[in-house]
């Protein structure tokens, strides 16, 4: 599966559905295709340090990328901000995460990447996850400039969440579920 910014040209929100074995390759390909675009990368899957290492090893420029990291603070108790990264206390802190994303959306990034919706159910119950995700998709839809890419692992255990997200984003890229 390949992704290009053209997948976003006519859509405000894209669900990028992938198999777990393809995750690292696809995340690198997406960032490479967003060169010269400002990106807010929300990570609930890996620490921003881990992502930076992966991207830098593959010669991906992160000059225009800012991270919202929901993992690092729960591992090593990092402060609120660091150059190029804003930390939230935990991946399950949906209110804190929502406020951080709203703050960054006001900066008119070209793209917000949400990595990944299928991690959300680990931290909160289904109804809260769906409400959070719908609010985020709608907020991106109402933003002046920012387009959203939502990663989702193609997991049977997350079939209902993926179907719900599929019905609210404007485009789905990846294998059929």
PDB file of C-alpha atoms in Angstrom:
ATOM      1  CA  UNK A   1       0.000   0.000   0.000  1.00  0.00           C
ATOM      2  CA  UNK A   2       1.287   3.440  -0.858  1.00  0.00           C
ATOM      3  CA  UNK A   3       0.087   6.756   0.416  1.00  0.00           C
ATOM      4  CA  UNK A   4       0.578  10.183  -1.079  1.00  0.00           C
ATOM      5  CA  UNK A   5      -0.591  13.668  -0.233  1.00  0.00           C
ATOM      6  CA  UNK A   6      -2.944  13.287  -3.222  1.00  0.00           C
ATOM      7  CA  UNK A   7      -5.018  10.984  -0.983  1.00  0.00           C
ATOM      8  CA  UNK A   8      -5.699  14.087   1.120  1.00  0.00           C
ATOM      9  CA  UNK A   9      -6.167  16.665  -1.637  1.00  0.00           C
ATOM     10  CA  UNK A  10      -9.941  16.193  -1.879  1.00  0.00           C
ATOM     11  CA  UNK A  11     -10.529  14.871   1.642  1.00  0.00           C
ATOM     12  CA  UNK A  12     -10.223  16.479   5.074  1.00  0.00           C
ATOM     13  CA  UNK A  13      -9.856  13.113   6.807  1.00  0.00           C
ATOM     14  CA  UNK A  14      -8.383   9.783   5.766  1.00  0.00           C
ATOM     15  CA  UNK A  15      -8.394   6.491   7.648  1.00  0.00           C
ATOM     16  CA  UNK A  16      -5.226   4.596   6.799  1.00  0.00           C
ATOM     17  CA  UNK A  17      -5.973   0.937   7.507  1.00  0.00           C
ATOM     18  CA  UNK A  18      -2.921  -1.312   7.718  1.00  0.00           C
ATOM     19  CA  UNK A  19      -1.764  -4.721   8.844  1.00  0.00           C
ATOM     20  CA  UNK A  20       0.566  -4.725  11.872  1.00  0.00           C
ATOM     21  CA  UNK A  21       3.407  -6.164   9.784  1.00  0.00           C
ATOM     22  CA  UNK A  22       3.290  -3.070   7.518  1.00  0.00           C
ATOM     23  CA  UNK A  23       3.013  -0.469  10.291  1.00  0.00           C
ATOM     24  CA  UNK A  24       6.619   0.757  10.377  1.00  0.00           C
ATOM     25  CA  UNK A  25       7.022   0.873   6.596  1.00  0.00           C
ATOM     26  CA  UNK A  26       3.737   2.736   6.125  1.00  0.00           C
ATOM     27  CA  UNK A  27       4.421   5.302   8.851  1.00  0.00           C
ATOM     28  CA  UNK A  28       7.772   6.098   7.213  1.00  0.00           C
ATOM     29  CA  UNK A  29       6.184   6.284   3.739  1.00  0.00           C
ATOM     30  CA  UNK A  30       3.488   8.672   4.975  1.00  0.00           C
ATOM     31  CA  UNK A  31       5.983  11.073   6.560  1.00  0.00           C
ATOM     32  CA  UNK A  32       8.172  10.947   3.427  1.00  0.00           C
ATOM     33  CA  UNK A  33       5.131  11.909   1.331  1.00  0.00           C
ATOM     34  CA  UNK A  34       4.442  14.910   3.552  1.00  0.00           C
ATOM     35  CA  UNK A  35       7.760  16.649   2.937  1.00  0.00           C
ATOM     36  CA  UNK A  36       7.352  20.452   2.991  1.00  0.00           C
ATOM     37  CA  UNK A  37       4.073  20.065   4.895  1.00  0.00           C
ATOM     38  CA  UNK A  38       3.698  21.053   8.536  1.00  0.00           C
ATOM     39  CA  UNK A  39       2.710  17.989  10.542  1.00  0.00           C
ATOM     40  CA  UNK A  40       1.381  17.471  14.052  1.00  0.00           C
ATOM     41  CA  UNK A  41       2.006  13.793  14.853  1.00  0.00           C
ATOM     42  CA  UNK A  42      -0.078  12.432  17.752  1.00  0.00           C
ATOM     43  CA  UNK A  43       1.459   9.220  19.028  1.00  0.00           C
ATOM     44  CA  UNK A  44      -0.224   6.798  21.385  1.00  0.00           C
ATOM     45  CA  UNK A  45       1.671   3.876  19.921  1.00  0.00           C
ATOM     46  CA  UNK A  46       5.397   4.665  20.277  1.00  0.00           C
ATOM     47  CA  UNK A  47       7.415   7.305  22.058  1.00  0.00           C
ATOM     48  CA  UNK A  48       8.395  10.322  20.002  1.00  0.00           C
ATOM     49  CA  UNK A  49      12.067   9.384  20.597  1.00  0.00           C
ATOM     50  CA  UNK A  50      11.430   5.985  19.018  1.00  0.00           C
ATOM     51  CA  UNK A  51       9.608   7.543  16.057  1.00  0.00           C
ATOM     52  CA  UNK A  52      12.333  10.162  15.579  1.00  0.00           C
ATOM     53  CA  UNK A  53      14.952   7.411  15.527  1.00  0.00           C
ATOM     54  CA  UNK A  54      13.022   5.385  12.936  1.00  0.00           C
ATOM     55  CA  UNK A  55      12.424   8.428  10.721  1.00  0.00           C
ATOM     56  CA  UNK A  56      15.976   9.762  11.001  1.00  0.00           C
ATOM     57  CA  UNK A  57      17.435   6.297  10.214  1.00  0.00           C
ATOM     58  CA  UNK A  58      15.460   6.445   6.970  1.00  0.00           C
ATOM     59  CA  UNK A  59      16.608  10.001   6.169  1.00  0.00           C
ATOM     60  CA  UNK A  60      13.206  11.602   6.784  1.00  0.00           C
ATOM     61  CA  UNK A  61      13.366  15.297   7.604  1.00  0.00           C
ATOM     62  CA  UNK A  62      11.476  16.193  10.777  1.00  0.00           C
ATOM     63  CA  UNK A  63      11.991  19.944  10.430  1.00  0.00           C
ATOM     64  CA  UNK A  64       8.263  20.617  10.056  1.00  0.00           C
ATOM     65  CA  UNK A  65       7.016  17.874  12.418  1.00  0.00           C
ATOM     66  CA  UNK A  66       5.789  18.456  15.976  1.00  0.00           C
ATOM     67  CA  UNK A  67       4.800  15.548  18.207  1.00  0.00           C
ATOM     68  CA  UNK A  68       2.090  15.134  20.823  1.00  0.00           C
ATOM     69  CA  UNK A  69       3.379  12.143  22.797  1.00  0.00           C
ATOM     70  CA  UNK A  70       1.018  10.182  25.011  1.00  0.00           C
ATOM     71  CA  UNK A  71       3.442   7.373  25.832  1.00  0.00           C
ATOM     72  CA  UNK A  72       6.703   8.832  27.158  1.00  0.00           C
ATOM     73  CA  UNK A  73       5.320  10.504  30.305  1.00  0.00           C
ATOM     74  CA  UNK A  74       3.733   7.261  31.467  1.00  0.00           C
ATOM     75  CA  UNK A  75       7.134   5.542  31.090  1.00  0.00           C
ATOM     76  CA  UNK A  76       9.599   8.092  32.409  1.00  0.00           C
ATOM     77  CA  UNK A  77       7.653  11.073  33.722  1.00  0.00           C
ATOM     78  CA  UNK A  78       8.754  13.794  31.305  1.00  0.00           C
ATOM     79  CA  UNK A  79       7.715  17.450  31.646  1.00  0.00           C
ATOM     80  CA  UNK A  80       4.996  19.149  29.595  1.00  0.00           C
ATOM     81  CA  UNK A  81       7.038  20.422  26.657  1.00  0.00           C
ATOM     82  CA  UNK A  82      10.318  19.907  24.888  1.00  0.00           C
ATOM     83  CA  UNK A  83      11.485  21.319  21.572  1.00  0.00           C
ATOM     84  CA  UNK A  84       9.277  19.769  18.922  1.00  0.00           C
ATOM     85  CA  UNK A  85       7.161  17.767  21.369  1.00  0.00           C
ATOM     86  CA  UNK A  86       4.295  18.211  23.808  1.00  0.00           C
ATOM     87  CA  UNK A  87       3.809  15.410  26.331  1.00  0.00           C
ATOM     88  CA  UNK A  88       0.488  14.343  27.795  1.00  0.00           C
ATOM     89  CA  UNK A  89       0.338  12.414  31.048  1.00  0.00           C
ATOM     90  CA  UNK A  90      -1.002   9.154  29.610  1.00  0.00           C
ATOM     91  CA  UNK A  91      -2.641   7.758  26.464  1.00  0.00           C
ATOM     92  CA  UNK A  92      -5.929   7.475  28.368  1.00  0.00           C
ATOM     93  CA  UNK A  93      -6.002  11.180  29.328  1.00  0.00           C
ATOM     94  CA  UNK A  94      -8.529  12.003  26.594  1.00  0.00           C
ATOM     95  CA  UNK A  95      -9.438  15.449  27.927  1.00  0.00           C
ATOM     96  CA  UNK A  96      -5.778  16.469  28.112  1.00  0.00           C
ATOM     97  CA  UNK A  97      -5.149  14.967  24.681  1.00  0.00           C
ATOM     98  CA  UNK A  98      -8.173  16.725  23.198  1.00  0.00           C
ATOM     99  CA  UNK A  99      -7.055  20.091  24.616  1.00  0.00           C
ATOM    100  CA  UNK A 100      -3.521  19.616  23.240  1.00  0.00           C
ATOM    101  CA  UNK A 101      -4.813  18.669  19.784  1.00  0.00           C
ATOM    102  CA  UNK A 102      -7.198  21.656  19.747  1.00  0.00           C
ATOM    103  CA  UNK A 103      -4.293  23.949  20.654  1.00  0.00           C
ATOM    104  CA  UNK A 104      -2.189  22.589  17.803  1.00  0.00           C
ATOM    105  CA  UNK A 105      -5.063  22.752  15.299  1.00  0.00           C
ATOM    106  CA  UNK A 106      -5.214  26.518  15.899  1.00  0.00           C
ATOM    107  CA  UNK A 107      -1.674  26.700  14.472  1.00  0.00           C
ATOM    108  CA  UNK A 108      -3.022  25.584  11.076  1.00  0.00           C
ATOM    109  CA  UNK A 109      -0.777  22.590  10.499  1.00  0.00           C
ATOM    110  CA  UNK A 110      -1.176  21.064   7.054  1.00  0.00           C
ATOM    111  CA  UNK A 111      -1.705  17.582   8.487  1.00  0.00           C
ATOM    112  CA  UNK A 112      -2.488  15.948  11.814  1.00  0.00           C
ATOM    113  CA  UNK A 113      -1.500  12.280  12.020  1.00  0.00           C
ATOM    114  CA  UNK A 114      -3.232  10.257  14.728  1.00  0.00           C
ATOM    115  CA  UNK A 115      -1.284   7.066  15.550  1.00  0.00           C
ATOM    116  CA  UNK A 116      -3.455   5.105  16.162  1.00  0.00           C
ATOM    117  CA  UNK A 117      -7.188   4.870  16.732  1.00  0.00           C
ATOM    118  CA  UNK A 118      -6.957   1.152  17.460  1.00  0.00           C
ATOM    119  CA  UNK A 119      -4.823   1.894  20.543  1.00  0.00           C
ATOM    120  CA  UNK A 120      -7.597   3.974  22.116  1.00  0.00           C
ATOM    121  CA  UNK A 121      -9.672   0.995  23.285  1.00  0.00           C
ATOM    122  CA  UNK A 122      -6.758  -0.142  25.424  1.00  0.00           C
ATOM    123  CA  UNK A 123      -7.193   2.914  27.639  1.00  0.00           C
ATOM    124  CA  UNK A 124     -10.913   3.712  27.736  1.00  0.00           C
ATOM    125  CA  UNK A 125     -14.265   2.031  27.132  1.00  0.00           C
ATOM    126  CA  UNK A 126     -15.896   1.856  23.718  1.00  0.00           C
ATOM    127  CA  UNK A 127     -18.432   4.680  24.191  1.00  0.00           C
ATOM    128  CA  UNK A 128     -15.785   7.152  25.399  1.00  0.00           C
ATOM    129  CA  UNK A 129     -13.412   6.164  22.581  1.00  0.00           C
ATOM    130  CA  UNK A 130     -16.098   6.647  19.920  1.00  0.00           C
ATOM    131  CA  UNK A 131     -17.154  10.010  21.357  1.00  0.00           C
ATOM    132  CA  UNK A 132     -13.523  11.206  21.471  1.00  0.00           C
ATOM    133  CA  UNK A 133     -12.825  10.033  17.925  1.00  0.00           C
ATOM    134  CA  UNK A 134     -15.993  11.599  16.477  1.00  0.00           C
ATOM    135  CA  UNK A 135     -15.172  14.907  18.165  1.00  0.00           C
ATOM    136  CA  UNK A 136     -11.646  14.822  16.732  1.00  0.00           C
ATOM    137  CA  UNK A 137     -12.782  13.953  13.184  1.00  0.00           C
ATOM    138  CA  UNK A 138     -15.370  16.754  13.340  1.00  0.00           C
ATOM    139  CA  UNK A 139     -12.831  19.239  14.713  1.00  0.00           C
ATOM    140  CA  UNK A 140     -10.477  18.496  11.826  1.00  0.00           C
ATOM    141  CA  UNK A 141     -13.372  18.814   9.391  1.00  0.00           C
ATOM    142  CA  UNK A 142     -14.108  22.294  10.739  1.00  0.00           C
ATOM    143  CA  UNK A 143     -10.485  23.442  10.784  1.00  0.00           C
ATOM    144  CA  UNK A 144      -9.456  25.992   8.197  1.00  0.00           C
ATOM    145  CA  UNK A 145      -6.444  24.153   6.867  1.00  0.00           C
ATOM    146  CA  UNK A 146      -5.535  20.958   8.721  1.00  0.00           C
ATOM    147  CA  UNK A 147      -6.262  17.564   7.206  1.00  0.00           C
ATOM    148  CA  UNK A 148      -6.292  14.395   9.293  1.00  0.00           C
ATOM    149  CA  UNK A 149      -4.712  11.001   8.773  1.00  0.00           C
ATOM    150  CA  UNK A 150      -5.918   8.381  11.223  1.00  0.00           C
ATOM    151  CA  UNK A 151      -3.896   5.175  11.468  1.00  0.00           C
ATOM    152  CA  UNK A 152      -5.734   1.964  12.329  1.00  0.00           C
ATOM    153  CA  UNK A 153      -4.363  -1.529  12.596  1.00  0.00           C
ATOM    154  CA  UNK A 154      -6.531  -4.061  10.798  1.00  0.00           C
ATOM    155  CA  UNK A 155      -7.521  -6.009  13.928  1.00  0.00           C
ATOM    156  CA  UNK A 156     -10.591  -8.212  14.350  1.00  0.00           C
ATOM    157  CA  UNK A 157     -10.858  -7.040  17.966  1.00  0.00           C
ATOM    158  CA  UNK A 158     -11.299  -3.449  16.730  1.00  0.00           C
ATOM    159  CA  UNK A 159     -13.738  -4.205  13.891  1.00  0.00           C
ATOM    160  CA  UNK A 160     -16.567  -2.079  15.348  1.00  0.00           C
ATOM    161  CA  UNK A 161     -14.342   0.941  16.016  1.00  0.00           C
ATOM    162  CA  UNK A 162     -12.887   0.744  12.510  1.00  0.00           C
ATOM    163  CA  UNK A 163     -16.374   0.524  10.964  1.00  0.00           C
ATOM    164  CA  UNK A 164     -17.510   3.533  12.996  1.00  0.00           C
ATOM    165  CA  UNK A 165     -14.435   5.547  11.945  1.00  0.00           C
ATOM    166  CA  UNK A 166     -14.864   4.456   8.319  1.00  0.00           C
ATOM    167  CA  UNK A 167     -18.348   5.933   8.289  1.00  0.00           C
ATOM    168  CA  UNK A 168     -17.113   9.343   9.527  1.00  0.00           C
ATOM    169  CA  UNK A 169     -13.875   9.965   7.618  1.00  0.00           C
ATOM    170  CA  UNK A 170     -14.025  11.078   4.006  1.00  0.00           C
ATOM    171  CA  UNK A 171     -11.673   8.444   2.607  1.00  0.00           C
ATOM    172  CA  UNK A 172     -10.302   5.014   3.569  1.00  0.00           C
ATOM    173  CA  UNK A 173      -6.956   3.825   2.236  1.00  0.00           C
ATOM    174  CA  UNK A 174      -5.767   0.277   2.703  1.00  0.00           C
ATOM    175  CA  UNK A 175      -7.075  -3.268   2.669  1.00  0.00           C
ATOM    176  CA  UNK A 176     -10.805  -3.786   2.918  1.00  0.00           C
ATOM    177  CA  UNK A 177     -11.902  -4.810   6.378  1.00  0.00           C
TER     178      UNK A 177
END
